[in-house]
Amino acid sequence: RVATVRVSGAPRRVRYERLISSAPLDATLRLLGRDDLAGRLKRGSTHVVGLGVRGPHAFGDACWMYFPDPEVPFYRATVFSNYAEANCPPEETRLPTLRTAAGKTVPESGEKGGPYHSLLLEVTETDLRPAPKNVPDAVIAGAVEAALLRPEAEIVSVFHRRLERGYPTPHVEREKALAEALPLLKAAGILSRGRFGAWRYEISNQDHSLMMGVEAADHVVRGCPELTLDFPEVVNRPEFKAEVDTRTFEGTGGWERDEGEGRSGT
């Protein structure tokens, strides 16, 4: 088997037996001329908005909060400054106020010190839910509405980035599409893994993605089963570490659920 990859910007042909790929599955399928399969996979984009705010916050040690209210533009707010002091400038750093949360400018406010805190807010964008025309403004207004910011809160920095691929979207035809796409690639020696490589929302977190890479390598080298890919309903159990069979798998050894639920592998 031969694959063409880019090394320092230049195309290079590489021979391989097995290729573990974290490239988006839809992109890989389109490279192989299977636009029909790629078009059956759904996804959403994500807008990430970061706010630097002067003054302390009232969230205690909270890390993140979810907002299912359709009137709130963001679905998750993270108190970014709670993760590390380095996520905010030191209190003695003097910064100008860009605006208040209520949208008022602060003319000739000059530079002032902290303390500061920071928020990271995420907005989804899909065909069914377009993003606001001005995402940062909508997010700040939503943060006031959700009582994350006081109207008079002084905002000292605003960051906005759109990620074309945010999350793979579950839908009723997804498993049928994956049942065609993943074996098609495997027949060509390609193991497509990761958030968008495997295209399964329920195993798209960072820990899932890392384990898919580990298990894919073990599968290629030793024939071990890929628990995260094939048994998401098991690895997502809180008690998974206590329940999982810890036998060492050799060759074509297998693993099955005790009650015969879900998929099984050998």
mmCIF file with all atom_site columns, N, CA, C and O in Angstrom, residues 52-89:
data_model
loop_
_atom_site.group_PDB
_atom_site.id
_atom_site.type_symbol
_atom_site.label_atom_id
_atom_site.label_alt_id
_atom_site.label_comp_id
_atom_site.label_asym_id
_atom_site.label_entity_id
_atom_site.label_seq_id
_atom_site.pdbx_PDB_ins_code
_atom_site.Cartn_x
_atom_site.Cartn_y
_atom_site.Cartn_z
_atom_site.occupancy
_atom_site.B_iso_or_equiv
_atom_site.pdbx_formal_charge
_atom_site.auth_seq_id
_atom_site.auth_comp_id
_atom_site.auth_asym_id
_atom_site.auth_atom_id
_atom_site.pdbx_PDB_model_num
ATOM 1   N N  . GLY A 1 52 ? -11.896 38.548 29.047 1.00 0.00 ? 52 GLY A N  1
ATOM 2   C CA . GLY A 1 52 ? -11.135 38.954 30.214 1.00 0.00 ? 52 GLY A CA 1
ATOM 3   C C  . GLY A 1 52 ? -11.901 40.034 30.941 1.00 0.00 ? 52 GLY A C  1
ATOM 4   O O  . GLY A 1 52 ? -12.316 41.033 30.329 1.00 0.00 ? 52 GLY A O  1
ATOM 5   N N  . VAL A 1 53 ? -12.144 39.850 32.219 1.00 0.00 ? 53 VAL A N  1
ATOM 6   C CA . VAL A 1 53 ? -13.025 40.736 32.983 1.00 0.00 ? 53 VAL A CA 1
ATOM 7   C C  . VAL A 1 53 ? -12.285 41.253 34.213 1.00 0.00 ? 53 VAL A C  1
ATOM 8   O O  . VAL A 1 53 ? -11.617 40.489 34.920 1.00 0.00 ? 53 VAL A O  1
ATOM 9   N N  . ARG A 1 54 ? -12.423 42.552 34.456 1.00 0.00 ? 54 ARG A N  1
ATOM 10  C CA . ARG A 1 54 ? -11.817 43.120 35.655 1.00 0.00 ? 54 ARG A CA 1
ATOM 11  C C  . ARG A 1 54 ? -12.689 42.815 36.866 1.00 0.00 ? 54 ARG A C  1
ATOM 12  O O  . ARG A 1 54 ? -13.917 42.910 36.805 1.00 0.00 ? 54 ARG A O  1
ATOM 13  N N  . GLY A 1 55 ? -12.058 42.464 37.951 1.00 0.00 ? 55 GLY A N  1
ATOM 14  C CA . GLY A 1 55 ? -12.782 42.198 39.180 1.00 0.00 ? 55 GLY A CA 1
ATOM 15  C C  . GLY A 1 55 ? -12.885 40.724 39.492 1.00 0.00 ? 55 GLY A C  1
ATOM 16  O O  . GLY A 1 55 ? -12.713 39.878 38.605 1.00 0.00 ? 55 GLY A O  1
ATOM 17  N N  . PRO A 1 56 ? -13.171 40.364 40.737 1.00 0.00 ? 56 PRO A N  1
ATOM 18  C CA . PRO A 1 56 ? -13.336 38.956 41.110 1.00 0.00 ? 56 PRO A CA 1
ATOM 19  C C  . PRO A 1 56 ? -14.659 38.406 40.581 1.00 0.00 ? 56 PRO A C  1
ATOM 20  O O  . PRO A 1 56 ? -15.549 39.166 40.197 1.00 0.00 ? 56 PRO A O  1
ATOM 21  N N  . HIS A 1 57 ? -14.769 37.083 40.547 1.00 0.00 ? 57 HIS A N  1
ATOM 22  C CA . HIS A 1 57 ? -16.032 36.462 40.133 1.00 0.00 ? 57 HIS A CA 1
ATOM 23  C C  . HIS A 1 57 ? -16.713 35.823 41.334 1.00 0.00 ? 57 HIS A C  1
ATOM 24  O O  . HIS A 1 57 ? -16.128 35.720 42.417 1.00 0.00 ? 57 HIS A O  1
ATOM 25  N N  . ALA A 1 58 ? -17.948 35.394 41.123 1.00 0.00 ? 58 ALA A N  1
ATOM 26  C CA . ALA A 1 58 ? -18.733 34.824 42.230 1.00 0.00 ? 58 ALA A CA 1
ATOM 27  C C  . ALA A 1 58 ? -19.046 33.345 41.990 1.00 0.00 ? 58 ALA A C  1
ATOM 28  O O  . ALA A 1 58 ? -20.056 32.831 42.456 1.00 0.00 ? 58 ALA A O  1
ATOM 29  N N  . PHE A 1 59 ? -18.168 32.636 41.255 1.00 0.00 ? 59 PHE A N  1
ATOM 30  C CA . PHE A 1 59 ? -18.452 31.253 40.891 1.00 0.00 ? 59 PHE A CA 1
ATOM 31  C C  . PHE A 1 59 ? -17.756 30.229 41.777 1.00 0.00 ? 59 PHE A C  1
ATOM 32  O O  . PHE A 1 59 ? -17.840 29.028 41.511 1.00 0.00 ? 59 PHE A O  1
ATOM 33  N N  . GLY A 1 60 ? -17.053 30.696 42.807 1.00 0.00 ? 60 GLY A N  1
ATOM 34  C CA . GLY A 1 60 ? -16.363 29.753 43.675 1.00 0.00 ? 60 GLY A CA 1
ATOM 35  C C  . GLY A 1 60 ? -15.330 28.970 42.887 1.00 0.00 ? 60 GLY A C  1
ATOM 36  O O  . GLY A 1 60 ? -14.572 29.523 42.093 1.00 0.00 ? 60 GLY A O  1
ATOM 37  N N  . ASP A 1 61 ? -15.322 27.636 43.104 1.00 0.00 ? 61 ASP A N  1
ATOM 38  C CA . ASP A 1 61 ? -14.359 26.801 42.384 1.00 0.00 ? 61 ASP A CA 1
ATOM 39  C C  . ASP A 1 61 ? -14.990 26.111 41.176 1.00 0.00 ? 61 ASP A C  1
ATOM 40  O O  . ASP A 1 61 ? -14.469 25.115 40.676 1.00 0.00 ? 61 ASP A O  1
ATOM 41  N N  . ALA A 1 62 ? -16.127 26.620 40.709 1.00 0.00 ? 62 ALA A N  1
ATOM 42  C CA . ALA A 1 62 ? -16.786 26.023 39.539 1.00 0.00 ? 62 ALA A CA 1
ATOM 43  C C  . ALA A 1 62 ? -15.853 26.061 38.337 1.00 0.00 ? 62 ALA A C  1
ATOM 44  O O  . ALA A 1 62 ? -15.108 27.027 38.134 1.00 0.00 ? 62 ALA A O  1
ATOM 45  N N  . CYS A 1 63 ? -15.893 24.994 37.538 1.00 0.00 ? 63 CYS A N  1
ATOM 46  C CA . CYS A 1 63 ? -15.067 24.931 36.326 1.00 0.00 ? 63 CYS A CA 1
ATOM 47  C C  . CYS A 1 63 ? -15.885 25.263 35.088 1.00 0.00 ? 63 CYS A C  1
ATOM 48  O O  . CYS A 1 63 ? -15.502 26.104 34.297 1.00 0.00 ? 63 CYS A O  1
ATOM 49  N N  . TRP A 1 64 ? -17.018 24.574 34.908 1.00 0.00 ? 64 TRP A N  1
ATOM 50  C CA . TRP A 1 64 ? -17.844 24.873 33.748 1.00 0.00 ? 64 TRP A CA 1
ATOM 51  C C  . TRP A 1 64 ? -19.320 24.706 34.082 1.00 0.00 ? 64 TRP A C  1
ATOM 52  O O  . TRP A 1 64 ? -19.687 23.986 35.009 1.00 0.00 ? 64 TRP A O  1
ATOM 53  N N  . MET A 1 65 ? -20.145 25.370 33.298 1.00 0.00 ? 65 MET A N  1
ATOM 54  C CA . MET A 1 65 ? -21.592 25.355 33.491 1.00 0.00 ? 65 MET A CA 1
ATOM 55  C C  . MET A 1 65 ? -22.253 25.193 32.132 1.00 0.00 ? 65 MET A C  1
ATOM 56  O O  . MET A 1 65 ? -21.787 25.756 31.137 1.00 0.00 ? 65 MET A O  1
ATOM 57  N N  . TYR A 1 66 ? -23.346 24.421 32.096 1.00 0.00 ? 66 TYR A N  1
ATOM 58  C CA . TYR A 1 66 ? -24.062 24.182 30.843 1.00 0.00 ? 66 TYR A CA 1
ATOM 59  C C  . TYR A 1 66 ? -25.365 24.976 30.820 1.00 0.00 ? 66 TYR A C  1
ATOM 60  O O  . TYR A 1 66 ? -26.013 25.172 31.859 1.00 0.00 ? 66 TYR A O  1
ATOM 61  N N  . PHE A 1 67 ? -25.760 25.408 29.614 1.00 0.00 ? 67 PHE A N  1
ATOM 62  C CA . PHE A 1 67 ? -26.932 26.259 29.443 1.00 0.00 ? 67 PHE A CA 1
ATOM 63  C C  . PHE A 1 67 ? -27.812 25.693 28.320 1.00 0.00 ? 67 PHE A C  1
ATOM 64  O O  . PHE A 1 67 ? -27.591 25.981 27.141 1.00 0.00 ? 67 PHE A O  1
ATOM 65  N N  . PRO A 1 68 ? -28.825 24.892 28.681 1.00 0.00 ? 68 PRO A N  1
ATOM 66  C CA . PRO A 1 68 ? -29.716 24.321 27.664 1.00 0.00 ? 68 PRO A CA 1
ATOM 67  C C  . PRO A 1 68 ? -30.767 25.297 27.149 1.00 0.00 ? 68 PRO A C  1
ATOM 68  O O  . PRO A 1 68 ? -31.486 24.984 26.199 1.00 0.00 ? 68 PRO A O  1
ATOM 69  N N  . ASP A 1 69 ? -30.877 26.463 27.767 1.00 0.00 ? 69 ASP A N  1
ATOM 70  C CA . ASP A 1 69 ? -31.885 27.449 27.361 1.00 0.00 ? 69 ASP A CA 1
ATOM 71  C C  . ASP A 1 69 ? -31.626 27.898 25.925 1.00 0.00 ? 69 ASP A C  1
ATOM 72  O O  . ASP A 1 69 ? -30.551 28.438 25.619 1.00 0.00 ? 69 ASP A O  1
ATOM 73  N N  . PRO A 1 70 ? -32.570 27.702 25.005 1.00 0.00 ? 70 PRO A N  1
ATOM 74  C CA . PRO A 1 70 ? -32.346 28.104 23.607 1.00 0.00 ? 70 PRO A CA 1
ATOM 75  C C  . PRO A 1 70 ? -32.186 29.606 23.430 1.00 0.00 ? 70 PRO A C  1
ATOM 76  O O  . PRO A 1 70 ? -31.689 30.062 22.398 1.00 0.00 ? 70 PRO A O  1
ATOM 77  N N  . GLU A 1 71 ? -32.617 30.401 24.423 1.00 0.00 ? 71 GLU A N  1
ATOM 78  C CA . GLU A 1 71 ? -32.465 31.849 24.327 1.00 0.00 ? 71 GLU A CA 1
ATOM 79  C C  . GLU A 1 71 ? -31.046 32.315 24.690 1.00 0.00 ? 71 GLU A C  1
ATOM 80  O O  . GLU A 1 71 ? -30.685 33.459 24.446 1.00 0.00 ? 71 GLU A O  1
ATOM 81  N N  . VAL A 1 72 ? -30.259 31.427 25.296 1.00 0.00 ? 72 VAL A N  1
ATOM 82  C CA . VAL A 1 72 ? -28.865 31.755 25.625 1.00 0.00 ? 72 VAL A CA 1
ATOM 83  C C  . VAL A 1 72 ? -27.998 31.285 24.467 1.00 0.00 ? 72 VAL A C  1
ATOM 84  O O  . VAL A 1 72 ? -28.068 30.129 24.066 1.00 0.00 ? 72 VAL A O  1
ATOM 85  N N  . PRO A 1 73 ? -27.184 32.145 23.871 1.00 0.00 ? 73 PRO A N  1
ATOM 86  C CA . PRO A 1 73 ? -26.470 31.768 22.655 1.00 0.00 ? 73 PRO A CA 1
ATOM 87  C C  . PRO A 1 73 ? -25.389 30.715 22.856 1.00 0.00 ? 73 PRO A C  1
ATOM 88  O O  . PRO A 1 73 ? -25.033 30.006 21.919 1.00 0.00 ? 73 PRO A O  1
ATOM 89  N N  . PHE A 1 74 ? -24.842 30.606 24.060 1.00 0.00 ? 74 PHE A N  1
ATOM 90  C CA . PHE A 1 74 ? -23.776 29.635 24.309 1.00 0.00 ? 74 PHE A CA 1
ATOM 91  C C  . PHE A 1 74 ? -24.341 28.436 25.068 1.00 0.00 ? 74 PHE A C  1
ATOM 92  O O  . PHE A 1 74 ? -25.302 28.548 25.833 1.00 0.00 ? 74 PHE A O  1
ATOM 93  N N  . TYR A 1 75 ? -23.739 27.282 24.815 1.00 0.00 ? 75 TYR A N  1
ATOM 94  C CA . TYR A 1 75 ? -24.189 26.065 25.509 1.00 0.00 ? 75 TYR A CA 1
ATOM 95  C C  . TYR A 1 75 ? -23.321 25.736 26.709 1.00 0.00 ? 75 TYR A C  1
ATOM 96  O O  . TYR A 1 75 ? -23.712 24.957 27.572 1.00 0.00 ? 75 TYR A O  1
ATOM 97  N N  . ARG A 1 76 ? -22.125 26.328 26.778 1.00 0.00 ? 76 ARG A N  1
ATOM 98  C CA . ARG A 1 76 ? -21.241 26.045 27.912 1.00 0.00 ? 76 ARG A CA 1
ATOM 99  C C  . ARG A 1 76 ? -20.409 27.276 28.222 1.00 0.00 ? 76 ARG A C  1
ATOM 100 O O  . ARG A 1 76 ? -19.967 27.993 27.329 1.00 0.00 ? 76 ARG A O  1
ATOM 101 N N  . ALA A 1 77 ? -20.224 27.509 29.523 1.00 0.00 ? 77 ALA A N  1
ATOM 102 C CA . ALA A 1 77 ? -19.352 28.588 29.993 1.00 0.00 ? 77 ALA A CA 1
ATOM 103 C C  . ALA A 1 77 ? -18.327 27.982 30.941 1.00 0.00 ? 77 ALA A C  1
ATOM 104 O O  . ALA A 1 77 ? -18.681 27.238 31.856 1.00 0.00 ? 77 ALA A O  1
ATOM 105 N N  . THR A 1 78 ? -17.077 28.277 30.700 1.00 0.00 ? 78 THR A N  1
ATOM 106 C CA . THR A 1 78 ? -15.983 27.770 31.528 1.00 0.00 ? 78 THR A CA 1
ATOM 107 C C  . THR A 1 78 ? -15.320 28.933 32.254 1.00 0.00 ? 78 THR A C  1
ATOM 108 O O  . THR A 1 78 ? -15.016 29.958 31.638 1.00 0.00 ? 78 THR A O  1
ATOM 109 N N  . VAL A 1 79 ? -15.142 28.779 33.556 1.00 0.00 ? 79 VAL A N  1
ATOM 110 C CA . VAL A 1 79 ? -14.418 29.787 34.338 1.00 0.00 ? 79 VAL A CA 1
ATOM 111 C C  . VAL A 1 79 ? -12.930 29.492 34.144 1.00 0.00 ? 79 VAL A C  1
ATOM 112 O O  . VAL A 1 79 ? -12.303 28.782 34.929 1.00 0.00 ? 79 VAL A O  1
ATOM 113 N N  . PHE A 1 80 ? -12.395 30.036 33.075 1.00 0.00 ? 80 PHE A N  1
ATOM 114 C CA . PHE A 1 80 ? -11.053 29.669 32.634 1.00 0.00 ? 80 PHE A CA 1
ATOM 115 C C  . PHE A 1 80 ? -9.996  30.017 33.668 1.00 0.00 ? 80 PHE A C  1
ATOM 116 O O  . PHE A 1 80 ? -8.997  29.306 33.839 1.00 0.00 ? 80 PHE A O  1
ATOM 117 N N  . SER A 1 81 ? -10.199 31.107 34.381 1.00 0.00 ? 81 SER A N  1
ATOM 118 C CA . SER A 1 81 ? -9.205  31.541 35.367 1.00 0.00 ? 81 SER A CA 1
ATOM 119 C C  . SER A 1 81 ? -9.140  30.605 36.563 1.00 0.00 ? 81 SER A C  1
ATOM 120 O O  . SER A 1 81 ? -8.161  30.649 37.330 1.00 0.00 ? 81 SER A O  1
ATOM 121 N N  . ASN A 1 82 ? -10.147 29.749 36.750 1.00 0.00 ? 82 ASN A N  1
ATOM 122 C CA . ASN A 1 82 ? -10.099 28.799 37.857 1.00 0.00 ? 82 ASN A CA 1
ATOM 123 C C  . ASN A 1 82 ? -9.140  27.649 37.585 1.00 0.00 ? 82 ASN A C  1
ATOM 124 O O  . ASN A 1 82 ? -8.774  26.915 38.505 1.00 0.00 ? 82 ASN A O  1
ATOM 125 N N  . TYR A 1 83 ? -8.744  27.465 36.341 1.00 0.00 ? 83 TYR A N  1
ATOM 126 C CA . TYR A 1 83 ? -7.838  26.367 36.016 1.00 0.00 ? 83 TYR A CA 1
ATOM 127 C C  . TYR A 1 83 ? -6.395  26.698 36.377 1.00 0.00 ? 83 TYR A C  1
ATOM 128 O O  . TYR A 1 83 ? -5.619  25.812 36.733 1.00 0.00 ? 83 TYR A O  1
ATOM 129 N N  . ALA A 1 84 ? -6.015  27.970 36.243 1.00 0.00 ? 84 ALA A N  1
ATOM 130 C CA . ALA A 1 84 ? -4.641  28.354 36.554 1.00 0.00 ? 84 ALA A CA 1
ATOM 131 C C  . ALA A 1 84 ? -4.563  29.867 36.682 1.00 0.00 ? 84 ALA A C  1
ATOM 132 O O  . ALA A 1 84 ? -5.225  30.602 35.944 1.00 0.00 ? 84 ALA A O  1
ATOM 133 N N  . GLU A 1 85 ? -3.742  30.340 37.615 1.00 0.00 ? 85 GLU A N  1
ATOM 134 C CA . GLU A 1 85 ? -3.560  31.784 37.782 1.00 0.00 ? 85 GLU A CA 1
ATOM 135 C C  . GLU A 1 85 ? -2.998  32.407 36.512 1.00 0.00 ? 85 GLU A C  1
ATOM 136 O O  . GLU A 1 85 ? -3.270  33.572 36.206 1.00 0.00 ? 85 GLU A O  1
ATOM 137 N N  . ALA A 1 86 ? -2.230  31.634 35.741 1.00 0.00 ? 86 ALA A N  1
ATOM 138 C CA . ALA A 1 86 ? -1.611  32.169 34.522 1.00 0.00 ? 86 ALA A CA 1
ATOM 139 C C  . ALA A 1 86 ? -2.624  32.456 33.430 1.00 0.00 ? 86 ALA A C  1
ATOM 140 O O  . ALA A 1 86 ? -2.274  33.070 32.417 1.00 0.00 ? 86 ALA A O  1
ATOM 141 N N  . ASN A 1 87 ? -3.871  32.045 33.615 1.00 0.00 ? 87 ASN A N  1
ATOM 142 C CA . ASN A 1 87 ? -4.900  32.342 32.627 1.00 0.00 ? 87 ASN A CA 1
ATOM 143 C C  . ASN A 1 87 ? -5.432  33.765 32.750 1.00 0.00 ? 87 ASN A C  1
ATOM 144 O O  . ASN A 1 87 ? -6.342  34.152 32.014 1.00 0.00 ? 87 ASN A O  1
ATOM 145 N N  . CYS A 1 88 ? -4.887  34.515 33.668 1.00 0.00 ? 88 CYS A N  1
ATOM 146 C CA . CYS A 1 88 ? -5.196  35.945 33.803 1.00 0.00 ? 88 CYS A CA 1
ATOM 147 C C  . CYS A 1 88 ? -3.898  36.693 34.087 1.00 0.00 ? 88 CYS A C  1
ATOM 148 O O  . CYS A 1 88 ? -2.961  36.118 34.649 1.00 0.00 ? 88 CYS A O  1
ATOM 149 N N  . PRO A 1 89 ? -3.827  37.958 33.716 1.00 0.00 ? 89 PRO A N  1
ATOM 150 C CA . PRO A 1 89 ? -2.630  38.733 34.063 1.00 0.00 ? 89 PRO A CA 1
ATOM 151 C C  . PRO A 1 89 ? -2.580  38.977 35.575 1.00 0.00 ? 89 PRO A C  1
ATOM 152 O O  . PRO A 1 89 ? -3.611  38.917 36.257 1.00 0.00 ? 89 PRO A O  1
#
